[in-house]
Tab-separated table of N, CA and C in Angstrom:
chain	number	residue	atom	x	y	z
H	7	GLU	N	-10.321	20.480	-12.513
H	7	GLU	CA	-9.754	20.876	-13.773
H	7	GLU	C	-8.611	19.940	-14.114
H	8	ASP	N	-8.521	19.575	-15.370
H	8	ASP	CA	-7.404	18.751	-15.804
H	8	ASP	C	-6.160	19.617	-15.892
H	9	PHE	N	-5.028	19.005	-15.664
H	9	PHE	CA	-3.784	19.758	-15.812
H	9	PHE	C	-2.761	18.893	-16.509
H	10	ASP	N	-1.776	19.574	-17.072
H	10	ASP	CA	-0.681	18.852	-17.677
H	10	ASP	C	0.629	19.536	-17.315
H	11	GLN	N	1.706	18.810	-17.476
H	11	GLN	CA	3.009	19.400	-17.210
H	11	GLN	C	3.279	20.429	-18.299
H	12	ALA	N	3.602	21.630	-17.926
H	12	ALA	CA	3.854	22.711	-18.875
H	12	ALA	C	5.349	22.970	-18.960
H	13	GLY	N	6.128	21.942	-18.928
H	13	GLY	CA	7.566	22.113	-18.929
H	13	GLY	C	8.079	22.233	-17.506
H	14	MET	N	9.348	22.278	-17.375
H	14	MET	CA	9.941	22.373	-16.040
H	14	MET	C	9.499	23.660	-15.367
H	15	GLY	N	9.130	23.556	-14.117
H	15	GLY	CA	8.858	24.737	-13.343
H	15	GLY	C	7.413	25.063	-13.082
H	16	LYS	N	6.459	24.428	-13.781
H	16	LYS	CA	5.062	24.763	-13.525
H	16	LYS	C	4.113	23.689	-14.050
H	17	VAL	N	2.914	23.722	-13.516
H	17	VAL	CA	1.814	22.896	-14.002
H	17	VAL	C	0.808	23.864	-14.585
H	18	ARG	N	0.309	23.587	-15.776
H	18	ARG	CA	-0.666	24.457	-16.415
H	18	ARG	C	-2.021	23.764	-16.447
H	19	PHE	N	-3.045	24.452	-15.975
H	19	PHE	CA	-4.396	23.933	-15.974
H	19	PHE	C	-5.113	24.353	-17.246
H	20	GLU	N	-6.213	23.655	-17.597
H	20	GLU	CA	-6.947	23.937	-18.826
H	20	GLU	C	-7.389	25.385	-18.950
H	21	ASP	N	-7.701	26.020	-17.836
H	21	ASP	CA	-8.185	27.396	-17.900
H	21	ASP	C	-7.044	28.404	-18.022
H	22	GLY	N	-5.815	27.910	-18.173
H	22	GLY	CA	-4.671	28.787	-18.356
H	22	GLY	C	-3.922	29.121	-17.076
H	23	LYS	N	-4.511	28.819	-15.919
H	23	LYS	CA	-3.815	29.089	-14.662
H	23	LYS	C	-2.596	28.190	-14.569
H	24	GLU	N	-1.560	28.727	-13.961
H	24	GLU	CA	-0.339	27.958	-13.789
H	24	GLU	C	0.043	27.909	-12.320
H	25	PHE	N	0.690	26.828	-11.939
H	25	PHE	CA	1.135	26.658	-10.567
H	25	PHE	C	2.612	26.288	-10.605
H	26	PRO	N	3.464	27.012	-9.867
H	26	PRO	CA	4.903	26.719	-9.917
H	26	PRO	C	5.237	25.385	-9.253
H	27	ILE	N	6.228	24.725	-9.798
H	27	ILE	CA	6.762	23.490	-9.216
H	27	ILE	C	8.178	23.809	-8.763
H	28	SER	N	8.488	23.500	-7.521
H	28	SER	CA	9.849	23.728	-7.059
H	28	SER	C	10.640	22.438	-7.182
H	29	ASP	N	11.770	22.529	-7.814
H	29	ASP	CA	12.669	21.383	-7.987
H	29	ASP	C	11.979	20.199	-8.644
H	30	GLY	N	11.030	20.458	-9.561
H	30	GLY	CA	10.372	19.393	-10.299
H	30	GLY	C	9.349	18.613	-9.509
H	31	ILE	N	8.987	19.071	-8.313
H	31	ILE	CA	8.025	18.357	-7.475
H	31	ILE	C	6.628	18.905	-7.733
H	32	VAL	N	5.673	18.026	-7.912
H	32	VAL	CA	4.287	18.439	-8.118
H	32	VAL	C	3.792	19.187	-6.888
H	33	PRO	N	2.985	20.228	-7.079
H	33	PRO	CA	2.522	21.031	-5.934
H	33	PRO	C	1.805	20.198	-4.884
H	34	LYS	N	1.879	20.662	-3.639
H	34	LYS	CA	1.175	20.002	-2.549
H	34	LYS	C	-0.320	20.211	-2.717
H	35	PHE	N	-1.069	19.200	-2.331
H	35	PHE	CA	-2.526	19.241	-2.417
H	35	PHE	C	-3.083	20.486	-1.730
H	36	GLU	N	-2.604	20.755	-0.533
H	36	GLU	CA	-3.086	21.896	0.238
H	36	GLU	C	-2.822	23.219	-0.491
H	37	ASP	N	-1.659	23.338	-1.131
H	37	ASP	CA	-1.333	24.553	-1.875
H	37	ASP	C	-2.251	24.739	-3.074
H	38	LEU	N	-2.552	23.649	-3.772
H	38	LEU	CA	-3.476	23.720	-4.912
H	38	LEU	C	-4.865	24.151	-4.456
H	39	LEU	N	-5.329	23.591	-3.338
H	39	LEU	CA	-6.643	23.960	-2.815
H	39	LEU	C	-6.700	25.447	-2.480
H	40	ASN	N	-5.655	25.941	-1.850
H	40	ASN	CA	-5.628	27.351	-1.458
H	40	ASN	C	-5.596	28.282	-2.664
H	41	GLN	N	-4.859	27.902	-3.702
H	41	GLN	CA	-4.747	28.785	-4.863
H	41	GLN	C	-6.009	28.773	-5.712
H	42	PHE	N	-6.574	27.603	-5.960
H	42	PHE	CA	-7.663	27.499	-6.928
H	42	PHE	C	-9.054	27.493	-6.319
H	43	GLU	N	-9.180	27.178	-5.034
H	43	GLU	CA	-10.466	27.136	-4.347
H	43	GLU	C	-11.547	26.454	-5.208
H	44	PRO	N	-11.348	25.178	-5.498
H	44	PRO	CA	-12.271	24.467	-6.403
H	44	PRO	C	-13.651	24.249	-5.791
H	45	ASP	N	-14.632	24.083	-6.665
H	45	ASP	CA	-15.992	23.756	-6.243
H	45	ASP	C	-16.168	22.257	-6.086
H	46	ILE	N	-15.419	21.486	-6.859
H	46	ILE	CA	-15.512	20.022	-6.837
H	46	ILE	C	-14.102	19.453	-6.767
H	47	ILE	N	-13.930	18.445	-5.919
H	47	ILE	CA	-12.656	17.742	-5.788
H	47	ILE	C	-12.931	16.256	-5.952
H	48	VAL	N	-12.153	15.605	-6.807
H	48	VAL	CA	-12.276	14.163	-7.007
H	48	VAL	C	-10.943	13.533	-6.618
H	49	SER	N	-10.982	12.605	-5.675
H	49	SER	CA	-9.772	11.921	-5.220
H	49	SER	C	-9.876	10.438	-5.517
H	50	SER	N	-8.814	9.910	-6.053
H	50	SER	CA	-8.716	8.481	-6.273
H	50	SER	C	-7.251	8.116	-6.170
H	51	LEU	N	-6.879	7.470	-5.095
H	51	LEU	CA	-5.491	7.100	-4.909
H	51	LEU	C	-5.211	5.758	-5.557
H	52	GLY	N	-3.966	5.512	-5.842
H	52	GLY	CA	-3.574	4.269	-6.490
H	52	GLY	C	-3.897	3.043	-5.656
H	53	THR	N	-3.980	1.931	-6.322
H	53	THR	CA	-4.287	0.661	-5.671
H	53	THR	C	-3.259	0.314	-4.610
H	54	ASN	N	-2.059	0.859	-4.720
H	54	ASN	CA	-1.029	0.574	-3.720
H	54	ASN	C	-1.466	0.957	-2.319
H	55	MET	N	-2.435	1.858	-2.197
H	55	MET	CA	-2.918	2.267	-0.889
H	55	MET	C	-3.548	1.092	-0.129
H	56	ILE	N	-3.985	0.077	-0.849
H	56	ILE	CA	-4.592	-1.093	-0.219
H	56	ILE	C	-3.639	-1.735	0.771
H	57	ASN	N	-2.366	-1.742	0.468
H	57	ASN	CA	-1.382	-2.429	1.310
H	57	ASN	C	-0.589	-1.494	2.205
H	58	THR	N	-1.120	-0.305	2.490
H	58	THR	CA	-0.421	0.600	3.398
H	58	THR	C	-1.118	0.625	4.746
H	59	GLY	N	-0.390	0.984	5.766
H	59	GLY	CA	-0.975	1.119	7.094
H	59	GLY	C	-1.650	2.467	7.247
H	60	ASN	N	-2.379	2.643	8.312
H	60	ASN	CA	-3.028	3.916	8.643
H	60	ASN	C	-3.961	4.432	7.546
H	61	ARG	N	-4.695	3.541	6.894
H	61	ARG	CA	-5.575	3.968	5.800
H	61	ARG	C	-6.640	4.945	6.269
H	62	VAL	N	-7.244	4.685	7.418
H	62	VAL	CA	-8.298	5.578	7.913
H	62	VAL	C	-7.707	6.961	8.175
H	63	GLU	N	-6.598	7.002	8.876
H	63	GLU	CA	-5.977	8.285	9.211
H	63	GLU	C	-5.518	9.032	7.962
H	64	ASN	N	-4.845	8.340	7.044
H	64	ASN	CA	-4.365	8.989	5.826
H	64	ASN	C	-5.511	9.519	4.978
H	65	THR	N	-6.566	8.743	4.837
H	65	THR	CA	-7.715	9.163	4.049
H	65	THR	C	-8.416	10.330	4.721
H	66	TYR	N	-8.608	10.234	6.026
H	66	TYR	CA	-9.247	11.306	6.779
H	66	TYR	C	-8.466	12.610	6.615
H	67	ASN	N	-7.142	12.538	6.704
H	67	ASN	CA	-6.320	13.737	6.565
H	67	ASN	C	-6.530	14.410	5.214
H	68	LEU	N	-6.545	13.631	4.138
H	68	LEU	CA	-6.766	14.204	2.810
H	68	LEU	C	-8.195	14.705	2.643
H	69	ALA	N	-9.166	13.956	3.152
H	69	ALA	CA	-10.572	14.350	3.020
H	69	ALA	C	-10.851	15.649	3.760
H	70	THR	N	-10.261	15.807	4.940
H	70	THR	CA	-10.488	17.039	5.691
H	70	THR	C	-9.777	18.218	5.035
H	71	GLN	N	-8.619	17.978	4.416
H	71	GLN	CA	-7.967	19.045	3.651
H	71	GLN	C	-8.844	19.467	2.483
H	72	ALA	N	-9.427	18.488	1.795
H	72	ALA	CA	-10.245	18.786	0.619
H	72	ALA	C	-11.446	19.650	0.963
H	73	THR	N	-11.986	19.477	2.147
H	73	THR	CA	-13.188	20.230	2.535
H	73	THR	C	-12.871	21.299	3.578
H	74	ASN	N	-11.615	21.726	3.605
H	74	ASN	CA	-11.188	22.783	4.529
H	74	ASN	C	-11.460	22.427	5.985
H	75	ASP	N	-11.233	21.167	6.334
H	75	ASP	CA	-11.374	20.688	7.716
H	75	ASP	C	-12.785	20.790	8.275
H	76	GLU	N	-13.778	20.885	7.417
H	76	GLU	CA	-15.152	20.985	7.898
H	76	GLU	C	-15.994	19.885	7.279
H	77	MET	N	-16.956	19.412	8.056
H	77	MET	CA	-17.890	18.435	7.518
H	77	MET	C	-18.586	19.059	6.326
H	78	TYR	N	-18.977	18.223	5.379
H	78	TYR	CA	-19.561	18.746	4.147
H	78	TYR	C	-20.847	19.520	4.416
H	79	ASP	N	-20.904	20.701	3.850
H	79	ASP	CA	-22.141	21.479	3.819
H	79	ASP	C	-22.135	22.287	2.529
H	80	ASP	N	-23.069	23.175	2.337
H	80	ASP	CA	-23.189	23.909	1.078
H	80	ASP	C	-22.020	24.847	0.811
H	81	ASN	N	-21.219	25.171	1.828
H	81	ASN	CA	-20.126	26.113	1.653
H	81	ASN	C	-18.773	25.455	1.394
H	82	THR	N	-18.688	24.142	1.470
H	82	THR	CA	-17.420	23.466	1.248
H	82	THR	C	-17.390	22.903	-0.164
H	83	PRO	N	-16.192	22.660	-0.691
H	83	PRO	CA	-16.131	22.051	-2.031
H	83	PRO	C	-16.798	20.681	-2.010
H	84	LYS	N	-17.479	20.341	-3.068
H	84	LYS	CA	-18.063	19.006	-3.189
H	84	LYS	C	-16.913	18.039	-3.407
H	85	CYS	N	-16.819	17.033	-2.574
H	85	CYS	CA	-15.707	16.090	-2.611
H	85	CYS	C	-16.220	14.693	-2.942
H	86	TYR	N	-15.614	14.086	-3.935
H	86	TYR	CA	-15.898	12.691	-4.296
H	86	TYR	C	-14.631	11.891	-4.062
H	87	TRP	N	-14.777	10.758	-3.402
H	87	TRP	CA	-13.638	9.888	-3.163
H	87	TRP	C	-13.923	8.545	-3.815
H	88	ILE	N	-13.105	8.195	-4.792
H	88	ILE	CA	-13.267	6.929	-5.506
H	88	ILE	C	-12.359	5.912	-4.831
H	89	GLY	N	-12.965	4.893	-4.259
H	89	GLY	CA	-12.206	3.863	-3.559
H	89	GLY	C	-11.479	2.950	-4.527
H	90	PRO	N	-10.640	2.066	-4.003
H	90	PRO	CA	-9.903	1.139	-4.867
H	90	PRO	C	-10.851	0.179	-5.574
H	91	ALA	N	-10.438	-0.219	-6.755
H	91	ALA	CA	-11.245	-1.122	-7.578
H	91	ALA	C	-10.805	-2.569	-7.362
H	92	VAL	N	-11.487	-3.455	-8.017
H	92	VAL	CA	-11.164	-4.886	-7.967
H	92	VAL	C	-9.722	-5.100	-8.430
H	93	VAL	N	-9.039	-6.009	-7.785
H	93	VAL	CA	-7.693	-6.429	-8.179
H	93	VAL	C	-7.659	-7.955	-8.196
H	94	THR	N	-6.683	-8.521	-8.897
H	94	THR	CA	-6.548	-9.978	-8.911
H	94	THR	C	-5.256	-10.441	-8.262
H	95	ASP	N	-4.326	-9.535	-8.023
H	95	ASP	CA	-3.077	-9.882	-7.351
H	95	ASP	C	-3.390	-10.335	-5.929
H	96	LYS	N	-2.930	-11.530	-5.546
H	96	LYS	CA	-3.311	-12.111	-4.255
H	96	LYS	C	-2.848	-11.286	-3.060
H	97	ASP	N	-1.719	-10.576	-3.185
H	97	ASP	CA	-1.248	-9.760	-2.068
H	97	ASP	C	-2.153	-8.553	-1.833
H	98	PHE	N	-2.856	-8.135	-2.859
H	98	PHE	CA	-3.753	-6.998	-2.730
H	98	PHE	C	-5.190	-7.436	-2.430
H	99	THR	N	-5.628	-8.552	-2.991
H	99	THR	CA	-7.007	-8.983	-2.770
H	99	THR	C	-7.284	-9.306	-1.316
H	100	LYS	N	-6.278	-9.779	-0.595
H	100	LYS	CA	-6.512	-10.144	0.807
H	100	LYS	C	-6.826	-8.925	1.675
H	101	ASN	N	-6.428	-7.740	1.242
H	101	ASN	CA	-6.668	-6.519	2.016
H	101	ASN	C	-7.742	-5.616	1.410
H	102	LEU	N	-8.291	-5.985	0.268
H	102	LEU	CA	-9.180	-5.095	-0.462
H	102	LEU	C	-10.430	-4.701	0.322
H	103	ASP	N	-11.172	-5.679	0.835
H	103	ASP	CA	-12.419	-5.364	1.543
H	103	ASP	C	-12.166	-4.488	2.770
H	104	GLU	N	-11.124	-4.803	3.512
H	104	GLU	CA	-10.789	-4.013	4.691
H	104	GLU	C	-10.383	-2.595	4.288
H	105	ALA	N	-9.604	-2.483	3.209
H	105	ALA	CA	-9.164	-1.163	2.752
H	105	ALA	C	-10.353	-0.314	2.316
H	106	VAL	N	-11.280	-0.896	1.579
H	106	VAL	CA	-12.466	-0.159	1.135
H	106	VAL	C	-13.250	0.342	2.347
H	107	ALA	N	-13.455	-0.525	3.332
H	107	ALA	CA	-14.206	-0.128	4.532
H	107	ALA	C	-13.489	0.989	5.286
H	108	GLU	N	-12.176	0.899	5.400
H	108	GLU	CA	-11.426	1.907	6.135
H	108	GLU	C	-11.396	3.247	5.404
H	109	ILE	N	-11.257	3.219	4.093
H	109	ILE	CA	-11.254	4.454	3.318
H	109	ILE	C	-12.634	5.103	3.371
H	110	LYS	N	-13.662	4.286	3.290
H	110	LYS	CA	-15.023	4.818	3.401
H	110	LYS	C	-15.213	5.487	4.767
H	111	GLU	N	-14.706	4.847	5.812
H	111	GLU	CA	-14.801	5.423	7.160
H	111	GLU	C	-14.045	6.752	7.238
H	112	GLY	N	-12.866	6.811	6.621
H	112	GLY	CA	-12.047	8.011	6.672
H	112	GLY	C	-12.657	9.199	5.948
H	113	THR	N	-13.508	8.949	4.967
H	113	THR	CA	-14.116	10.038	4.193
H	113	THR	C	-15.509	10.407	4.679
H	114	GLU	N	-16.091	9.597	5.553
H	114	GLU	CA	-17.473	9.802	5.972
H	114	GLU	C	-17.697	11.216	6.517
H	115	GLY	N	-18.697	11.875	5.978
H	115	GLY	CA	-19.036	13.220	6.398
H	115	GLY	C	-18.256	14.300	5.667
H	116	TYR	N	-17.216	13.899	4.930
H	116	TYR	CA	-16.386	14.865	4.214
H	116	TYR	C	-16.516	14.709	2.698
H	117	CYS	N	-16.586	13.490	2.242
H	117	CYS	CA	-16.621	13.226	0.806
H	117	CYS	C	-17.699	12.190	0.486
H	118	TYR	N	-18.241	12.272	-0.723
H	118	TYR	CA	-19.164	11.260	-1.224
H	118	TYR	C	-18.298	10.093	-1.685
H	119	PHE	N	-18.454	8.940	-1.046
H	119	PHE	CA	-17.614	7.792	-1.339
H	119	PHE	C	-18.225	6.963	-2.468
H	120	ILE	N	-17.412	6.654	-3.461
H	120	ILE	CA	-17.822	5.786	-4.568
H	120	ILE	C	-17.026	4.501	-4.454
H	121	ASP	N	-17.710	3.399	-4.231
H	121	ASP	CA	-17.061	2.099	-4.080
H	121	ASP	C	-16.780	1.524	-5.465
H	122	ALA	N	-15.545	1.653	-5.917
H	122	ALA	CA	-15.177	1.209	-7.261
H	122	ALA	C	-15.220	-0.310	-7.415
H	123	THR	N	-15.223	-1.052	-6.296
H	123	THR	CA	-15.311	-2.514	-6.422
H	123	THR	C	-16.665	-2.921	-6.992
H	124	GLU	N	-17.670	-2.068	-6.793
H	124	GLU	CA	-19.003	-2.347	-7.332
H	124	GLU	C	-19.115	-2.000	-8.804
H	125	HIS	N	-18.100	-1.354	-9.348
H	125	HIS	CA	-18.149	-0.894	-10.735
H	125	HIS	C	-16.932	-1.357	-11.533
H	126	SER	N	-16.285	-2.400	-11.055
H	126	SER	CA	-15.150	-2.968	-11.774
H	126	SER	C	-15.222	-4.486	-11.664
H	127	GLU	N	-14.520	-5.126	-12.532
H	127	GLU	CA	-14.518	-6.591	-12.527
H	127	GLU	C	-13.139	-7.089	-12.940
H	128	GLU	N	-12.885	-8.343	-12.692
H	128	GLU	CA	-11.565	-8.905	-12.955
H	128	GLU	C	-11.139	-8.772	-14.411
H	129	SER	N	-12.081	-8.770	-15.332
H	129	SER	CA	-11.725	-8.644	-16.748
H	129	SER	C	-11.140	-7.271	-17.078
H	130	TYR	N	-11.295	-6.303	-16.178
H	130	TYR	CA	-10.736	-4.956	-16.373
H	130	TYR	C	-9.238	-4.906	-16.083
H	131	ILE	N	-8.711	-5.923	-15.397
H	131	ILE	CA	-7.360	-5.885	-14.859
H	131	ILE	C	-6.366	-6.477	-15.846
H	132	GLY	N	-5.219	-5.813	-15.948
H	132	GLY	CA	-4.159	-6.294	-16.826
H	132	GLY	C	-3.398	-7.457	-16.232
H	133	SER	N	-2.336	-7.840	-16.890
H	133	SER	CA	-1.604	-9.047	-16.523
H	133	SER	C	-0.893	-8.954	-15.171
H	134	ASP	N	-0.661	-7.731	-14.659
H	134	ASP	CA	0.023	-7.613	-13.365
H	134	ASP	C	-0.916	-7.815	-12.181
H	135	GLY	N	-2.214	-7.914	-12.445
H	135	GLY	CA	-3.183	-8.159	-11.378
H	135	GLY	C	-3.586	-6.921	-10.598
H	136	ILE	N	-3.084	-5.754	-10.998
H	136	ILE	CA	-3.353	-4.518	-10.259
H	136	ILE	C	-3.898	-3.411	-11.167
H	137	HIS	N	-3.218	-3.168	-12.275
H	137	HIS	CA	-3.544	-2.031	-13.133
H	137	HIS	C	-4.570	-2.410	-14.199
H	138	PHE	N	-5.402	-1.426	-14.553
H	138	PHE	CA	-6.449	-1.642	-15.547
H	138	PHE	C	-5.912	-1.747	-16.962
H	139	THR	N	-6.655	-2.465	-17.783
H	139	THR	CA	-6.457	-2.374	-19.227
H	139	THR	C	-7.064	-1.039	-19.658
H	140	ASN	N	-6.772	-0.609	-20.877
H	140	ASN	CA	-7.364	0.646	-21.356
H	140	ASN	C	-8.881	0.583	-21.335
H	141	SER	N	-9.449	-0.488	-21.855
H	141	SER	CA	-10.914	-0.586	-21.912
H	141	SER	C	-11.510	-0.697	-20.512
H	142	GLY	N	-10.816	-1.373	-19.602
H	142	GLY	CA	-11.289	-1.470	-18.221
H	142	GLY	C	-11.300	-0.124	-17.526
H	143	GLY	N	-10.241	0.655	-17.744
H	143	GLY	CA	-10.166	1.987	-17.164
H	143	GLY	C	-11.250	2.913	-17.699
H	144	ILE	N	-11.512	2.816	-18.984
H	144	ILE	CA	-12.560	3.642	-19.597
H	144	ILE	C	-13.929	3.261	-19.044
H	145	SER	N	-14.182	1.982	-18.908
H	145	SER	CA	-15.468	1.523	-18.390
H	145	SER	C	-15.694	2.012	-16.958
H	146	LEU	N	-14.677	1.869	-16.100
H	146	LEU	CA	-14.796	2.334	-14.721
H	146	LEU	C	-14.979	3.852	-14.681
H	147	ALA	N	-14.211	4.579	-15.480
H	147	ALA	CA	-14.323	6.042	-15.505
H	147	ALA	C	-15.725	6.473	-15.913
H	148	ASN	N	-16.297	5.817	-16.903
H	148	ASN	CA	-17.661	6.158	-17.327
H	148	ASN	C	-18.675	5.880	-16.230
H	149	ASP	N	-18.530	4.762	-15.536
H	149	ASP	CA	-19.441	4.448	-14.428
H	149	ASP	C	-19.333	5.485	-13.312
H	150	VAL	N	-18.111	5.830	-12.957
H	150	VAL	CA	-17.902	6.821	-11.893
H	150	VAL	C	-18.473	8.174	-12.308
H	151	PHE	N	-18.240	8.571	-13.543
H	151	PHE	CA	-18.777	9.838	-14.037
H	151	PHE	C	-20.299	9.853	-13.948
H	152	ASP	N	-20.939	8.766	-14.350
H	152	ASP	CA	-22.398	8.687	-14.269
H	152	ASP	C	-22.883	8.811	-12.827
H	153	ILE	N	-22.191	8.181	-11.899
H	153	ILE	CA	-22.557	8.282	-10.480
H	153	ILE	C	-22.459	9.739	-10.009
H	154	MET	N	-21.367	10.384	-10.369
H	154	MET	CA	-21.174	11.773	-9.948
H	154	MET	C	-22.240	12.689	-10.537
H	155	ILE	N	-22.542	12.530	-11.789
H	155	ILE	CA	-23.552	13.378	-12.434
H	155	ILE	C	-24.906	13.151	-11.775
H	156	ASN	N	-25.274	11.907	-11.544
H	156	ASN	CA	-26.571	11.614	-10.903
H	156	ASN	C	-26.622	12.123	-9.479
H	157	GLU	N	-25.512	12.062	-8.754
H	157	GLU	CA	-25.478	12.525	-7.374
H	157	GLU	C	-25.568	14.043	-7.309
H	158	ILE	N	-24.961	14.737	-8.282
H	158	ILE	CA	-25.011	16.197	-8.308
H	158	ILE	C	-26.416	16.702	-8.576
H	159	GLU	N	-27.114	16.019	-9.478
H	159	GLU	CA	-28.469	16.458	-9.856
H	159	GLU	C	-29.393	16.222	-8.731
C-alpha cells in the first residue's frame, strides 16, 4: 500500500490506516509488518547500498523479516526484491555486479529477485551518475511492474 506523511506524528496509508511516528521517525519495518500483515511486500533499497559492507547479511535480515523468518511458501507474504539498477558513477559501477550477486544471494528462498540492471540503461541516469531521470524511473518502474504481474499470474 502506498503511504504518505499525514503530518507530524503518523503515516497514513491509502486505505485510511494510520501508523504512529515517534519523534518524527518513520516506523520500523518490523512494526509495519506486524500491524498490517501484508500479502505482498516490495523492497528496493537505494543505490547507496552498492557501496556498503555486509550486503548479503543486511539483505538476508530484511528478507527474512519480510517473510516472517520462513522460506517462501503459500502462507508467507509474497516478497519481491528489486536489486540496484545500472549506474554510471565510477565509484558505484565497480561494485555493481558483486552487489547484485550478493543481494540476490541474500534474498534467495525468501523473495523473488528482480535484477534491475537487466531493465535499466545508462540513458536512464541523471547527471550525478546514480539517480534516475524522471523518464528513466518511470520506464524501470513499468518494467518491474510487468515482471511482478507476470510472475503473480
